[in-house]
PDB file of C-alpha atoms in Angstrom:
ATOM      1  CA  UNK A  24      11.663   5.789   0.145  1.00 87.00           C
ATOM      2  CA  UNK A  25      12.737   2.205  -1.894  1.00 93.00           C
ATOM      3  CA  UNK A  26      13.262  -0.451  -0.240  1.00 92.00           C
ATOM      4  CA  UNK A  27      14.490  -3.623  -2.842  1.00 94.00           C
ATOM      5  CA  UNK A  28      13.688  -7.396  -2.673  1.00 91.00           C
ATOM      6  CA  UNK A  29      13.590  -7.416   1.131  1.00 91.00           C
ATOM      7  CA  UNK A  30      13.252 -11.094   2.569  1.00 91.00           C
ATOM      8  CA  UNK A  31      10.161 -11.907   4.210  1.00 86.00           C
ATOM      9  CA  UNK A  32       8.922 -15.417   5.194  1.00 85.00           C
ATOM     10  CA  UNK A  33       6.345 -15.015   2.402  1.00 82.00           C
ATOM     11  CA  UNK A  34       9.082 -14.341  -0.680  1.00 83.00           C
ATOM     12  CA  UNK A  35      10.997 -11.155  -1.337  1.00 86.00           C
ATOM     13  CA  UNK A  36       9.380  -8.077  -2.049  1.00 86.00           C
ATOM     14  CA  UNK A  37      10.262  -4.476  -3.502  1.00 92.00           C
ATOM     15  CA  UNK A  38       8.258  -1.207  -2.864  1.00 91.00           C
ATOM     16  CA  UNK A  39       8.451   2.321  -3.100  1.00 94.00           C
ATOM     17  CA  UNK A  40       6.498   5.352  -1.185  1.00 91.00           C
ATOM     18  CA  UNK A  41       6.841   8.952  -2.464  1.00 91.00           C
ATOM     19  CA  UNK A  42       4.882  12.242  -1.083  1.00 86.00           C
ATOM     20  CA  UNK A  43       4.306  13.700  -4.389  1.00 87.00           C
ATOM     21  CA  UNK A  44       3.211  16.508  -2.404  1.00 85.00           C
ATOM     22  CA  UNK A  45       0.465  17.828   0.878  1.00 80.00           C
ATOM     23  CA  UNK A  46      -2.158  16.032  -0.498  1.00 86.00           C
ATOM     24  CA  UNK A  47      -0.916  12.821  -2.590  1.00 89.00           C
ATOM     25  CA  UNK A  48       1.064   9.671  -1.759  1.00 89.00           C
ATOM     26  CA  UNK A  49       2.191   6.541  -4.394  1.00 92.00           C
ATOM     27  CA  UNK A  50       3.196   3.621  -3.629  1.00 93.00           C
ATOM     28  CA  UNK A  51       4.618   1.095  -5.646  1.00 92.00           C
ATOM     29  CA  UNK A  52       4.460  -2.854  -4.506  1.00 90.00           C
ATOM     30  CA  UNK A  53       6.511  -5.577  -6.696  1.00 88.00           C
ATOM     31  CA  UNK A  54       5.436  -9.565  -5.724  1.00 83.00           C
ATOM     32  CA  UNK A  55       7.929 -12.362  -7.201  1.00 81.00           C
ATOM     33  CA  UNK A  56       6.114 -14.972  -8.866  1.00 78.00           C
ATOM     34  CA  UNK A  57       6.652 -17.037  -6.224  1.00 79.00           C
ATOM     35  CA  UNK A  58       5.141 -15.022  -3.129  1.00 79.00           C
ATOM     36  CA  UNK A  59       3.295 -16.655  -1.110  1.00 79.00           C
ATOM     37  CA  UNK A  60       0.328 -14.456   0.579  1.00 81.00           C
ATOM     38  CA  UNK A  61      -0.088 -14.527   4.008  1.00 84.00           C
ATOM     39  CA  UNK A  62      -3.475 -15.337   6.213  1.00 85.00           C
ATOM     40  CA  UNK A  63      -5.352 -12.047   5.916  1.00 85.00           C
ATOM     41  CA  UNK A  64      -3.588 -10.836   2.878  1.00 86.00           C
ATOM     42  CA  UNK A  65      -1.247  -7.395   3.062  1.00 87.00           C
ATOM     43  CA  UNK A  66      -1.295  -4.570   5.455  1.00 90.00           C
ATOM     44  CA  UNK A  67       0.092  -1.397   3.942  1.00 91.00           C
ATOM     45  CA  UNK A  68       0.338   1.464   5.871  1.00 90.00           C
ATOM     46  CA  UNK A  69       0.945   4.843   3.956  1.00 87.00           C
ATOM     47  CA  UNK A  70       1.485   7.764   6.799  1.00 81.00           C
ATOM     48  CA  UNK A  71      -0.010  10.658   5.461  1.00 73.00           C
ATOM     49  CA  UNK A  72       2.051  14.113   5.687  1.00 70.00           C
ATOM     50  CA  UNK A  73       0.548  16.574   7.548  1.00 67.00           C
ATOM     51  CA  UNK A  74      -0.799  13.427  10.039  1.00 65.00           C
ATOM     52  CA  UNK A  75      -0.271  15.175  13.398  1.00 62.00           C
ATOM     53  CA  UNK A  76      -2.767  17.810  12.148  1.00 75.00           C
ATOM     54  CA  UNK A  77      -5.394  15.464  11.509  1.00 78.00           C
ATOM     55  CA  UNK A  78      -4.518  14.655   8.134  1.00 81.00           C
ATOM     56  CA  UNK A  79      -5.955  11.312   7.240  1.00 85.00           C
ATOM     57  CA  UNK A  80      -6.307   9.021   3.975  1.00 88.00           C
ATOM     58  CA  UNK A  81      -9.668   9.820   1.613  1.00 90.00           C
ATOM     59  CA  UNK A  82      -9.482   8.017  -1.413  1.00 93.00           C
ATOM     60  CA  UNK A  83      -7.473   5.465  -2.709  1.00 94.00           C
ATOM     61  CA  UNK A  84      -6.751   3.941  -5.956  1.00 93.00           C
ATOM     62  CA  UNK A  85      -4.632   0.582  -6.622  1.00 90.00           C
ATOM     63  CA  UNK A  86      -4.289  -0.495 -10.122  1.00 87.00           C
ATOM     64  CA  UNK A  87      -6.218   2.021 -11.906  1.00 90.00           C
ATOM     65  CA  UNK A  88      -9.603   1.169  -9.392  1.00 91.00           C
ATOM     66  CA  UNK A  89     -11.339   2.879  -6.699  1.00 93.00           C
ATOM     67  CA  UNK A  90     -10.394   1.189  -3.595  1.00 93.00           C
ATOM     68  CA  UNK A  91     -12.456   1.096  -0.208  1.00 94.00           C
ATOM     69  CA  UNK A  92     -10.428  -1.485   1.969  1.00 94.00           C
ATOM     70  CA  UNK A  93      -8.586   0.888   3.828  1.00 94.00           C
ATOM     71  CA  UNK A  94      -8.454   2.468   7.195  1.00 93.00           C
ATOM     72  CA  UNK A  95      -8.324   6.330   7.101  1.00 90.00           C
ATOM     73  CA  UNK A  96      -7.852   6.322  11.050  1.00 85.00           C
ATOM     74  CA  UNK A  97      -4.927   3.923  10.752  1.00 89.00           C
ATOM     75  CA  UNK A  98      -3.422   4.891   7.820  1.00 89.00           C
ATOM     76  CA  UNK A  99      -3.821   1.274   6.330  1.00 92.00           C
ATOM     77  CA  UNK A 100      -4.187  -0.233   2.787  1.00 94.00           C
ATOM     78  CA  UNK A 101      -5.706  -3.889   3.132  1.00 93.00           C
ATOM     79  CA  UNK A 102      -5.272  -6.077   0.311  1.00 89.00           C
ATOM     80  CA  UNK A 103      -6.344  -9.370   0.872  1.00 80.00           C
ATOM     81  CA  UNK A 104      -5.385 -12.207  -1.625  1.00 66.00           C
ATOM     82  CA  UNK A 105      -3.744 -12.611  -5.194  1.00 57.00           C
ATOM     83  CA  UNK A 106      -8.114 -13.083  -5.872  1.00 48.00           C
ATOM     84  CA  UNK A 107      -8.350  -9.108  -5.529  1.00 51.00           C
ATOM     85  CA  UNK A 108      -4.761  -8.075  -6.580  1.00 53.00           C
ATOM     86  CA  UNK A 109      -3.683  -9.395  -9.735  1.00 53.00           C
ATOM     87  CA  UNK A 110      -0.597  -7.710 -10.830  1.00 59.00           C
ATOM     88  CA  UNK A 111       3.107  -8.457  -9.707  1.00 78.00           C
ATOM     89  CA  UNK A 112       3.663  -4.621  -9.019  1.00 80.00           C
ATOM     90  CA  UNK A 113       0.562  -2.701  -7.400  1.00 82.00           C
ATOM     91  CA  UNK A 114       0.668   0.687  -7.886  1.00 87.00           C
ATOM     92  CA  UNK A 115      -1.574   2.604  -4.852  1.00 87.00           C
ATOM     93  CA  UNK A 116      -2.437   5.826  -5.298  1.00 86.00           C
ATOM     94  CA  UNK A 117      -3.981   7.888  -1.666  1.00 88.00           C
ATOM     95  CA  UNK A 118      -5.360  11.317  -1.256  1.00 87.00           C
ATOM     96  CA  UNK A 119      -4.924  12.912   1.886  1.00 85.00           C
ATOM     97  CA  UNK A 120      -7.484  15.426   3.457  1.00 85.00           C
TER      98      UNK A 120
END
């Protein structure tokens, strides 16, 4: 799924989500310069296949880094402020289990 500089009160932003297959999702997020993050930073929620059967999120990547701030229950990718993201485009990588 793509979805290309959608408005949002905090600047326009691009992404993309693909199910490379069972067990892997990525995610691609493009910031303008000029975005403007929100109180409490981004919310990204990555719906794992296979979810009804107790499929949940295990590890996750973004930029290259082990990542920890993320909800398995919820499906959820937190990133909090430009301070802990510093690309325009994130790339997330999630294993599902």
């Amino acid at each position: 799924m793509t979805l290309k500089e959608s408005p949002t009160r905090y600047g326009r932003l691009s992404f993309s989500i693909q199910a490379v297959n069972t067990t892997d999702l990525h995610a691609n997020i493009t910031l303008p310069s000029t975005f403007v993050w929100p109180d409490g930073g981004l919310k990204v929620r990555l719906r794992a296949p296979g979810f009804i059967n107790g499929k949940h999120l295990n590890k996750v990547v973004v930029d290259g880094q082990s990542w920890s701030d993320f909800n398995a229950t919820e499906e959820t990718v937190f990133l909090k402020s430009k301070a802990t993201v510093q690309n325009s485009v994130l790339s997330i990588q999630a294993t599902i289990s």
